[in-house]
PDB file of C-alpha atoms and ligand atoms in Angstrom:
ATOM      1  CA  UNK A  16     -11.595  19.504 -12.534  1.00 72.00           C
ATOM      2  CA  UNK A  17     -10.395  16.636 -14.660  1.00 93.00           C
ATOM      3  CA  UNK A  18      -8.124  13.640 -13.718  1.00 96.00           C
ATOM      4  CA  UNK A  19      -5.626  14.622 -15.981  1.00 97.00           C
ATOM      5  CA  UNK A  20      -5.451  18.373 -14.295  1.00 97.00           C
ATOM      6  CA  UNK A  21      -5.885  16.731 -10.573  1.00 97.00           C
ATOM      7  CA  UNK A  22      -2.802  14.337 -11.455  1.00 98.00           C
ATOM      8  CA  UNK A  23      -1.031  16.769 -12.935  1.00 98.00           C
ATOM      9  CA  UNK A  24      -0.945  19.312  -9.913  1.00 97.00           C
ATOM     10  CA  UNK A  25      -0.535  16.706  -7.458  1.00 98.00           C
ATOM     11  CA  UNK A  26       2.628  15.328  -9.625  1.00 98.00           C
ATOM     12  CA  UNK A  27       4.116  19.453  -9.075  1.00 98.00           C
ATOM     13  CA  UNK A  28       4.090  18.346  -5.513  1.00 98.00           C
ATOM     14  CA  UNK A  29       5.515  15.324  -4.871  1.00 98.00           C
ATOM     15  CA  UNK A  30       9.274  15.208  -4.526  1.00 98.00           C
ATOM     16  CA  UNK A  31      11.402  13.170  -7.037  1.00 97.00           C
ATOM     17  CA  UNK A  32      11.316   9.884  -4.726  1.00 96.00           C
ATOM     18  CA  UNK A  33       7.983   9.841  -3.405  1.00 98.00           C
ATOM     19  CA  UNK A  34       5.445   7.188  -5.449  1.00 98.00           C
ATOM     20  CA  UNK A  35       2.199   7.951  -6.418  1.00 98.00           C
ATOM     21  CA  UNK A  36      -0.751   4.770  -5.688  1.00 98.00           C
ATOM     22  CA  UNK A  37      -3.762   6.569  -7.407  1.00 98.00           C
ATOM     23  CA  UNK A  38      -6.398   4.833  -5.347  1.00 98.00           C
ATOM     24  CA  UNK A  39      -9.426   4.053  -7.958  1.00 97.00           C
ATOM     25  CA  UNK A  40     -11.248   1.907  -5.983  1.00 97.00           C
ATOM     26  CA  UNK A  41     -15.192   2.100  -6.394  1.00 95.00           C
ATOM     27  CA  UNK A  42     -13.711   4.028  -9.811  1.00 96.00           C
ATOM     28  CA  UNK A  43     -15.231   2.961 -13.068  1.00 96.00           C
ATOM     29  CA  UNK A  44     -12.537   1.891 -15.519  1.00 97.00           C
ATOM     30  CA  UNK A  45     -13.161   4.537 -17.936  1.00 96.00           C
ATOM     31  CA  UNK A  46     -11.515   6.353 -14.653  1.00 96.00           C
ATOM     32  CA  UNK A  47      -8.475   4.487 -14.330  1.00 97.00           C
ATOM     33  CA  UNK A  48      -7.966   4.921 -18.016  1.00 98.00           C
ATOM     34  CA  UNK A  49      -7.635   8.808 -18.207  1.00 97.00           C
ATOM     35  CA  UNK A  50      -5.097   8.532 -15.244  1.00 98.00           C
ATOM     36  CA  UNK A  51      -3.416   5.699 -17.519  1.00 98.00           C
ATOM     37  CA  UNK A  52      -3.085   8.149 -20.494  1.00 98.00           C
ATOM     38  CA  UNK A  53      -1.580  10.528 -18.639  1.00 98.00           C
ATOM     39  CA  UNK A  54       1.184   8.444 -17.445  1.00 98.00           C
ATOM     40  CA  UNK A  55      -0.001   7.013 -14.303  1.00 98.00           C
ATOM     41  CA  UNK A  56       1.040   3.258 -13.565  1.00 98.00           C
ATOM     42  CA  UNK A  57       0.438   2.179  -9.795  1.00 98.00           C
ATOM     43  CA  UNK A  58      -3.181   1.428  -9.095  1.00 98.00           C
ATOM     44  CA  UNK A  59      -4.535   0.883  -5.549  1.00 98.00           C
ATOM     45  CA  UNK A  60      -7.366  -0.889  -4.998  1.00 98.00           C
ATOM     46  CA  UNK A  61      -8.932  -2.348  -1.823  1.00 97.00           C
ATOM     47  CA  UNK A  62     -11.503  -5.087  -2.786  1.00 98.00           C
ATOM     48  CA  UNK A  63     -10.516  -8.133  -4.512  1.00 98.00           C
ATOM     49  CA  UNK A  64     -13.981  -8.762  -6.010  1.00 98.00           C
ATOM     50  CA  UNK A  65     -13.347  -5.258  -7.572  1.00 98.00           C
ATOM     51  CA  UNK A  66      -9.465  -5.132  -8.941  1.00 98.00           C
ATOM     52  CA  UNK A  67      -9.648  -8.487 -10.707  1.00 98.00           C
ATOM     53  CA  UNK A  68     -11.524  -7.383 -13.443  1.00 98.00           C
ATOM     54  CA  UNK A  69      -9.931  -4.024 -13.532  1.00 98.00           C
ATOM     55  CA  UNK A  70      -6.933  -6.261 -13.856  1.00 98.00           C
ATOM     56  CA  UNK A  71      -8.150  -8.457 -16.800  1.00 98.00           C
ATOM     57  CA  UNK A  72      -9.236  -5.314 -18.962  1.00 98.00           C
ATOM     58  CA  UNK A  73      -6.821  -2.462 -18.014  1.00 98.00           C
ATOM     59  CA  UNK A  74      -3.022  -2.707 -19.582  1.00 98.00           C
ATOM     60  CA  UNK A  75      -0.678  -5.334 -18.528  1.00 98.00           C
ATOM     61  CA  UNK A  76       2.116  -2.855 -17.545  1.00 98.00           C
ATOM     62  CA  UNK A  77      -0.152  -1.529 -14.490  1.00 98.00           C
ATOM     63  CA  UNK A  78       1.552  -1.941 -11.145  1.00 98.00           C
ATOM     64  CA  UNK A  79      -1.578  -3.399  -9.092  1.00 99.00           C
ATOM     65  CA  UNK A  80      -0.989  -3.010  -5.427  1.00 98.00           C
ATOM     66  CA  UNK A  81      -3.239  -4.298  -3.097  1.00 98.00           C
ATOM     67  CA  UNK A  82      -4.267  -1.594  -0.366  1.00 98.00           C
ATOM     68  CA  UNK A  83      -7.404  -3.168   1.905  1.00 97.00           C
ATOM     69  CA  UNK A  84      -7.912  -5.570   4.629  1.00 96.00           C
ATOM     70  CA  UNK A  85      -6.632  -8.579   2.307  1.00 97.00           C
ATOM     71  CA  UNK A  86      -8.746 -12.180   3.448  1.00 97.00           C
ATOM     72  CA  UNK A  87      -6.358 -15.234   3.099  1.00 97.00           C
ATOM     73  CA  UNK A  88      -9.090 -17.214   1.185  1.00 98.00           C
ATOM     74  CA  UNK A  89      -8.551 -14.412  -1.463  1.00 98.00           C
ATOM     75  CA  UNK A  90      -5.000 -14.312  -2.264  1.00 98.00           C
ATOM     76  CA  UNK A  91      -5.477 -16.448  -4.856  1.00 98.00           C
ATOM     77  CA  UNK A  92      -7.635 -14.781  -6.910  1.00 98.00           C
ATOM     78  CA  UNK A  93      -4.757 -11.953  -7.086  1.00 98.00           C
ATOM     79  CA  UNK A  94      -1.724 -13.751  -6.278  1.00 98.00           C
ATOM     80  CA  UNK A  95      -1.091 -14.501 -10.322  1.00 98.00           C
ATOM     81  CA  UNK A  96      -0.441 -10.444 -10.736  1.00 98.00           C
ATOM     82  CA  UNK A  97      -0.702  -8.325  -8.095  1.00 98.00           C
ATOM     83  CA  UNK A  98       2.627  -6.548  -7.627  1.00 98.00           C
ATOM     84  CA  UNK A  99       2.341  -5.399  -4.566  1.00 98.00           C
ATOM     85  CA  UNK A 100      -0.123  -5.878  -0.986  1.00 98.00           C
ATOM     86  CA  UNK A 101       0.714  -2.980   0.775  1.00 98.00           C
ATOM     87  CA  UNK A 102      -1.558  -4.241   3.595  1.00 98.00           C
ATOM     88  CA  UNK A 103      -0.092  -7.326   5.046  1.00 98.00           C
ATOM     89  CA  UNK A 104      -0.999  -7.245   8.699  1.00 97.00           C
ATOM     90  CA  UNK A 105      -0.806 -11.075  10.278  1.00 97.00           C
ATOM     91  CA  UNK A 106       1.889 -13.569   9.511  1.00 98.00           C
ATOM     92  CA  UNK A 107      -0.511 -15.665   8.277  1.00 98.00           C
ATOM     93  CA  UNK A 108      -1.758 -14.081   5.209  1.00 98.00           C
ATOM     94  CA  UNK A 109       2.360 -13.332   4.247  1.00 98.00           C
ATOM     95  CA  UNK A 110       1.925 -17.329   4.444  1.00 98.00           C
ATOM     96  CA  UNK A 111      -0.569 -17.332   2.328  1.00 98.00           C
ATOM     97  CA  UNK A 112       0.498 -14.810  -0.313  1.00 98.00           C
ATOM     98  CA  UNK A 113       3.686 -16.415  -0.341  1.00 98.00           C
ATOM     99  CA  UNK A 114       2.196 -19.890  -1.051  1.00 98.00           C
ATOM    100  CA  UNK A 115      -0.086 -18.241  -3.794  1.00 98.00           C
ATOM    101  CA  UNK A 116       2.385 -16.830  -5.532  1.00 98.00           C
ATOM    102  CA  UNK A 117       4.703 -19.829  -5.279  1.00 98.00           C
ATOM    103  CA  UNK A 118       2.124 -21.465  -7.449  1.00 98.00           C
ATOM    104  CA  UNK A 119       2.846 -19.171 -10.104  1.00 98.00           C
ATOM    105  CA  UNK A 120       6.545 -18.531  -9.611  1.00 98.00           C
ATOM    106  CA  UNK A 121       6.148 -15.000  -8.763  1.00 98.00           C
ATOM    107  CA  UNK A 122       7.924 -13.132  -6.219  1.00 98.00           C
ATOM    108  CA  UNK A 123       5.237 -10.291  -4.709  1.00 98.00           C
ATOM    109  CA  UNK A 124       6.109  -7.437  -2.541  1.00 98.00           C
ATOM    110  CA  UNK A 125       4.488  -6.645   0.493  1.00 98.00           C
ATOM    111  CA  UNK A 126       4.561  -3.782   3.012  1.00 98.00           C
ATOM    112  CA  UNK A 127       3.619  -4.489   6.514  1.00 98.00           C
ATOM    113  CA  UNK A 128       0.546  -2.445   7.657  1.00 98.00           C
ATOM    114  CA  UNK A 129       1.455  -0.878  11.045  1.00 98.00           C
ATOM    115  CA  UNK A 130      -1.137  -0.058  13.262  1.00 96.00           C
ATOM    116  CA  UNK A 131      -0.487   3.668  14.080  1.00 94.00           C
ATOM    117  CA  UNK A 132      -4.423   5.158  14.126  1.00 91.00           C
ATOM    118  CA  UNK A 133      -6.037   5.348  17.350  1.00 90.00           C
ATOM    119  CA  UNK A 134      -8.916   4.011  16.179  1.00 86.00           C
ATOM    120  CA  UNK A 135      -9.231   0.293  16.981  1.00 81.00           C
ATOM    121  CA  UNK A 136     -10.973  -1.121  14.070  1.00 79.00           C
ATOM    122  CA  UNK A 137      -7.853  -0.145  11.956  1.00 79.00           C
ATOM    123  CA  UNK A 138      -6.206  -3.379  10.940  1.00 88.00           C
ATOM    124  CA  UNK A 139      -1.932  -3.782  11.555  1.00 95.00           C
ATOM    125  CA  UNK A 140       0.777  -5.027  13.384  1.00 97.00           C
ATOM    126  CA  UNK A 141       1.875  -3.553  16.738  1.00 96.00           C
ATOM    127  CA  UNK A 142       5.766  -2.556  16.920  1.00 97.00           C
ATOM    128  CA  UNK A 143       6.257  -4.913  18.922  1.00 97.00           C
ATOM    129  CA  UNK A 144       4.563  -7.618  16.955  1.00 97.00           C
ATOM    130  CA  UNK A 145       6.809  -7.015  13.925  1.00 98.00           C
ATOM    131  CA  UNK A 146       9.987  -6.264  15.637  1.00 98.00           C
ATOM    132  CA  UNK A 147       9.458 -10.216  17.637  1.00 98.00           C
ATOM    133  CA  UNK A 148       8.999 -11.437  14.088  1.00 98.00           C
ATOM    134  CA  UNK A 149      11.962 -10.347  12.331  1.00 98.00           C
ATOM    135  CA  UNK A 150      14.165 -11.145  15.618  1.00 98.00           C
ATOM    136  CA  UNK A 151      12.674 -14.910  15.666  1.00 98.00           C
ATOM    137  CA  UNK A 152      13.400 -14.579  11.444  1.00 97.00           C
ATOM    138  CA  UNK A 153       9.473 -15.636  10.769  1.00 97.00           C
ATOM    139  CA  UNK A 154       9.551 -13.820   6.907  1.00 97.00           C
ATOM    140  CA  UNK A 155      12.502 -15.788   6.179  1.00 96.00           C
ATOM    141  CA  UNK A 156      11.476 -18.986   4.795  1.00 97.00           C
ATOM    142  CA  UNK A 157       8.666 -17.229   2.730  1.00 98.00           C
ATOM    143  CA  UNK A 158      10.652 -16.893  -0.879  1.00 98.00           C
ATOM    144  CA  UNK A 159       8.070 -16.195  -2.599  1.00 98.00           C
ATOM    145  CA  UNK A 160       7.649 -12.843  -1.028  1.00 98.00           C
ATOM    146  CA  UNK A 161       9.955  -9.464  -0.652  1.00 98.00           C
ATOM    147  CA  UNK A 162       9.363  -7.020   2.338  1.00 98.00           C
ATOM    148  CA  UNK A 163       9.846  -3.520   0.550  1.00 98.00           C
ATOM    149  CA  UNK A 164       8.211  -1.490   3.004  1.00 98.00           C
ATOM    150  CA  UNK A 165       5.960  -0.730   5.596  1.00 98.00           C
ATOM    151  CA  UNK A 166       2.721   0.552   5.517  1.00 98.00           C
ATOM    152  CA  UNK A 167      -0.242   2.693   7.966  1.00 97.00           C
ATOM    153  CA  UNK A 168      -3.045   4.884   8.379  1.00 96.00           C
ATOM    154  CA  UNK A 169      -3.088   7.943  10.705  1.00 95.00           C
ATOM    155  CA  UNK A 170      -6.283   8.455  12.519  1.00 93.00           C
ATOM    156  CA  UNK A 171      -8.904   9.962  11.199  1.00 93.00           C
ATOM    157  CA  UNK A 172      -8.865  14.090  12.213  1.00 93.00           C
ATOM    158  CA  UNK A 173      -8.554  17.218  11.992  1.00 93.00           C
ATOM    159  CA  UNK A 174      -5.525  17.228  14.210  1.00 96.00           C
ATOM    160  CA  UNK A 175      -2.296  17.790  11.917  1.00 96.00           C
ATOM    161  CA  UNK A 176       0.192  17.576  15.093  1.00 97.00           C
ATOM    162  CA  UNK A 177      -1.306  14.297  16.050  1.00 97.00           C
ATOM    163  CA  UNK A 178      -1.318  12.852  12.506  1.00 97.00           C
ATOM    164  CA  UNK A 179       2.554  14.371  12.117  1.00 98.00           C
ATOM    165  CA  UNK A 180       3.400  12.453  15.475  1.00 98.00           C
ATOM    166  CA  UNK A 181       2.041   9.169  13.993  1.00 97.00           C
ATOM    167  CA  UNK A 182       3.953   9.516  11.116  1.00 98.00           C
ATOM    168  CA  UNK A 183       6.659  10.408  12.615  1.00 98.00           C
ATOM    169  CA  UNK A 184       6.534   7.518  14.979  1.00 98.00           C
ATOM    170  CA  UNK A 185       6.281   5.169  12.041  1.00 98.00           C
ATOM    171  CA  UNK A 186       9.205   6.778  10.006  1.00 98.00           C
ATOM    172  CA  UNK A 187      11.622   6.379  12.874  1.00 98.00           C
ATOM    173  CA  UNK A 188      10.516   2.545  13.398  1.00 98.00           C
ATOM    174  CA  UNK A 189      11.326   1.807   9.659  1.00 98.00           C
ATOM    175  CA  UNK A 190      14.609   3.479   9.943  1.00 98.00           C
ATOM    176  CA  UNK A 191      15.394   1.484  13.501  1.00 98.00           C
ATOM    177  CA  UNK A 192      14.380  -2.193  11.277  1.00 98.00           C
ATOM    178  CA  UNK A 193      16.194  -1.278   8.287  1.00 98.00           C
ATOM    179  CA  UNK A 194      19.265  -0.577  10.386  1.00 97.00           C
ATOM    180  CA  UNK A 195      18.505  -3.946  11.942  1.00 97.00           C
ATOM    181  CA  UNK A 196      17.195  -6.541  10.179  1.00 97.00           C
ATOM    182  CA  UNK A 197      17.117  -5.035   6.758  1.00 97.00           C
ATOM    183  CA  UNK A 198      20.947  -3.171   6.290  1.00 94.00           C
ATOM    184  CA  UNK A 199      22.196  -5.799   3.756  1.00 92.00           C
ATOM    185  CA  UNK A 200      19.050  -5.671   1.836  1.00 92.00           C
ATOM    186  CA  UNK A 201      18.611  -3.360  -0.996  1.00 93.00           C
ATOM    187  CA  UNK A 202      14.854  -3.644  -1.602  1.00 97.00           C
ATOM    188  CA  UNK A 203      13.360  -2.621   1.873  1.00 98.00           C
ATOM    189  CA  UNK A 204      13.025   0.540   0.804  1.00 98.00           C
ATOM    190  CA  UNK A 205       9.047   2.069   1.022  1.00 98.00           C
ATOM    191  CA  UNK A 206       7.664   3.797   3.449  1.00 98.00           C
ATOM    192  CA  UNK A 207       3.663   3.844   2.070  1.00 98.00           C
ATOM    193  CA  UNK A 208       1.962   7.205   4.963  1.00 98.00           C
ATOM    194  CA  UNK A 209       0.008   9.834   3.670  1.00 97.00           C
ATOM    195  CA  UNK A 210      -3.437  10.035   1.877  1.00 98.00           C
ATOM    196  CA  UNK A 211      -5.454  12.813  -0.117  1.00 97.00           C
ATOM    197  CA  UNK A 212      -5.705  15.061   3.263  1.00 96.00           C
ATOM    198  CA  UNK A 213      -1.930  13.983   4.960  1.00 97.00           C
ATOM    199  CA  UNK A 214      -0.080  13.366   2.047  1.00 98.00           C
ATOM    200  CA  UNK A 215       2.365  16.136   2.152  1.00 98.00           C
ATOM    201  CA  UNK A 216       2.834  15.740   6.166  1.00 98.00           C
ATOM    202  CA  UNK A 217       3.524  12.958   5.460  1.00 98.00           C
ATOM    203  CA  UNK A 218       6.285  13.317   2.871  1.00 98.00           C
ATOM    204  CA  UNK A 219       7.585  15.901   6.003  1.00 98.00           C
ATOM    205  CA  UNK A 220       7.619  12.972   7.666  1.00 98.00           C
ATOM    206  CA  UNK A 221       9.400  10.427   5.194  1.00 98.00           C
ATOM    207  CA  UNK A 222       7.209   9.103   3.340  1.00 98.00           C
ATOM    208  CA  UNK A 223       8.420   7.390  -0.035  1.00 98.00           C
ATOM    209  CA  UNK A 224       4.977   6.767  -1.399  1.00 98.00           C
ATOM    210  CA  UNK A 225       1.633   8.415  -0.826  1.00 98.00           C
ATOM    211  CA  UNK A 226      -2.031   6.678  -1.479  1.00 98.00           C
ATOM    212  CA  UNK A 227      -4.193   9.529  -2.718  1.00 98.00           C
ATOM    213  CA  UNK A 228      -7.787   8.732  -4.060  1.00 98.00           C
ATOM    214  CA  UNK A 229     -10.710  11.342  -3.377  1.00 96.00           C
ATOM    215  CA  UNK A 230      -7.725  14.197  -4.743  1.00 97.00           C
ATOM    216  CA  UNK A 231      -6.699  12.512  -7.728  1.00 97.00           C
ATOM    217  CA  UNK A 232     -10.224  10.920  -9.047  1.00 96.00           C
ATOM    218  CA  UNK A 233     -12.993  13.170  -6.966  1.00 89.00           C
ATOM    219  CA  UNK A 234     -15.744  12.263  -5.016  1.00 75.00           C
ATOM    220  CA  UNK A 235     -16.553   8.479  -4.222  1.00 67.00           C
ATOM    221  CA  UNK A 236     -19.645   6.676  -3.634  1.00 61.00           C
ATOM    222  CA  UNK A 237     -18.359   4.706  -0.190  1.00 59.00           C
ATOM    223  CA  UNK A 238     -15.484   4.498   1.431  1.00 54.00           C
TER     224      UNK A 238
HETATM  225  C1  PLP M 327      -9.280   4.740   0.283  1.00 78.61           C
HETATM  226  C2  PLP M 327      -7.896   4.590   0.781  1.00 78.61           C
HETATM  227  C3  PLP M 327      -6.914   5.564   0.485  1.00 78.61           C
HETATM  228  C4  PLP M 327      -7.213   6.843  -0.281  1.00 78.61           C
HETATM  229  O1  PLP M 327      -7.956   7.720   0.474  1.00 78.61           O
HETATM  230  P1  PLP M 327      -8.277   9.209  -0.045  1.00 78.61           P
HETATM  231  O2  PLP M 327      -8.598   9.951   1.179  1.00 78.61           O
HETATM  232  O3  PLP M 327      -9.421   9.089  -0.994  1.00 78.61           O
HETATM  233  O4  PLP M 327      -7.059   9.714  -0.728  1.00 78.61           O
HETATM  234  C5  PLP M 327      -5.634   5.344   0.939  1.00 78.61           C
HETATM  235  N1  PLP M 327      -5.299   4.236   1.642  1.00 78.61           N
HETATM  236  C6  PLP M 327      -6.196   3.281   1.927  1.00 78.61           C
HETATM  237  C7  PLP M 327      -5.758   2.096   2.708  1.00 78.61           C
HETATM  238  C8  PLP M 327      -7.520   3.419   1.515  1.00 78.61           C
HETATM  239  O5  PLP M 327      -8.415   2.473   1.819  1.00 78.61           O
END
């Protein structure tokens, strides 16, 4: 099956105001190019070592969102056009990114990453962690930066109930913060659950954009 064919029945399913990030990381450019010339625009990618040079040679209206364990010495290397890092999960690196892209007058979104997976090694912020952060006003200094979203990862298995609870869990904590800290602000707006396996639970669940790689591009070499 060809990108083209995989986009283009995975497009049929997604409502009108869910996002597609077609996740090409460990994807040879050649890759990312079919899904260009069919239309796509957001990339995900995980590694910055990886989507810099994806960066410099692919099209300069690509969305690049940043979807991996981000390390604060590295937000430079990405803070002059990355559009979004969906994966910001300590105050710190929002710090950082916002410092980085200060530099370069930018304004870059970020989602929180919530930790939702009962795995441990999963990176994110606890509820509670986020929700003390926004009541002390920590993000609101950092101008250089927009929260549109959160973001998180349901643990890996087979289980669709317990996947569906986790995303359920996290839609009804970004509805309780927008209603708090976010109801005058028109751009908190993403909700970034679901992956090739979960996607459409979680669009069930409220999910405004999904992160789909092994679906859209086939088989990787890692992970
Ligand atoms: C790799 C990855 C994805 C895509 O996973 P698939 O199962 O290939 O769709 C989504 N989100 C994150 C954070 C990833 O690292």
């Amino acid at each position: 099956m060809s990108v083209v064919e995989n986009l283009r029945k995975i497009r049929e399913t997604l409502p009108g105001n869910v996002r597609l990030t077609a996740v090409s990381k460990f994807q040879p450019e050649s890759v990312l190019w079919e899904a260009y010339n069919a239309g796509q625009r957001i990339f995900g990618e995980n590694h910055v070592q990886e989507l810099v040079p994806k960066y410099e040679h692919l099209p300069k209206d690509i969305e690049w969102h940043f979807i991996g364990h981000l390390q604060a010495n590295k937000v430079k290397y990405i803070a002059p056009f990355v559009h979004t890092v969906q994966s910001v999960d300590s105050l710190r690196l929002s710090e950082e990114i916002n410092r980085q892209a200060g530099k370069h007058n930018r304004k870059v979104n970020v989602f929180l990453q919530i930790h939702i997976a009962q795995e441990t090694h999963k990176f994110g912020f606890l509820f509670e962690e986020v929700e003390k952060l926004l009541a002390e006003r920590a993000f609101d200094a950092l101008k250089n930066i927009r929260i549109t979203g959160l973001m998180g990862l349901a643990t890996f298995t087979g289980d669709a109930l317990q996947i569906r609870r986790e995303f359920s869990s996290l839609h009804a904590f970004f509805l309780k913060i927008k209603n708090i800290y976010f109801a005058s602000d028109t751009f908190f707006n993403e909700l970034s659950i679901g992956m090739s396996d979960d996607y459409l639970i979680a669009i069930e669940e409220g999910s405004t954009t999904v992160r789909i790689g092994g679906k859209l591009f086939g088989e990787r070499i890692k992970n």
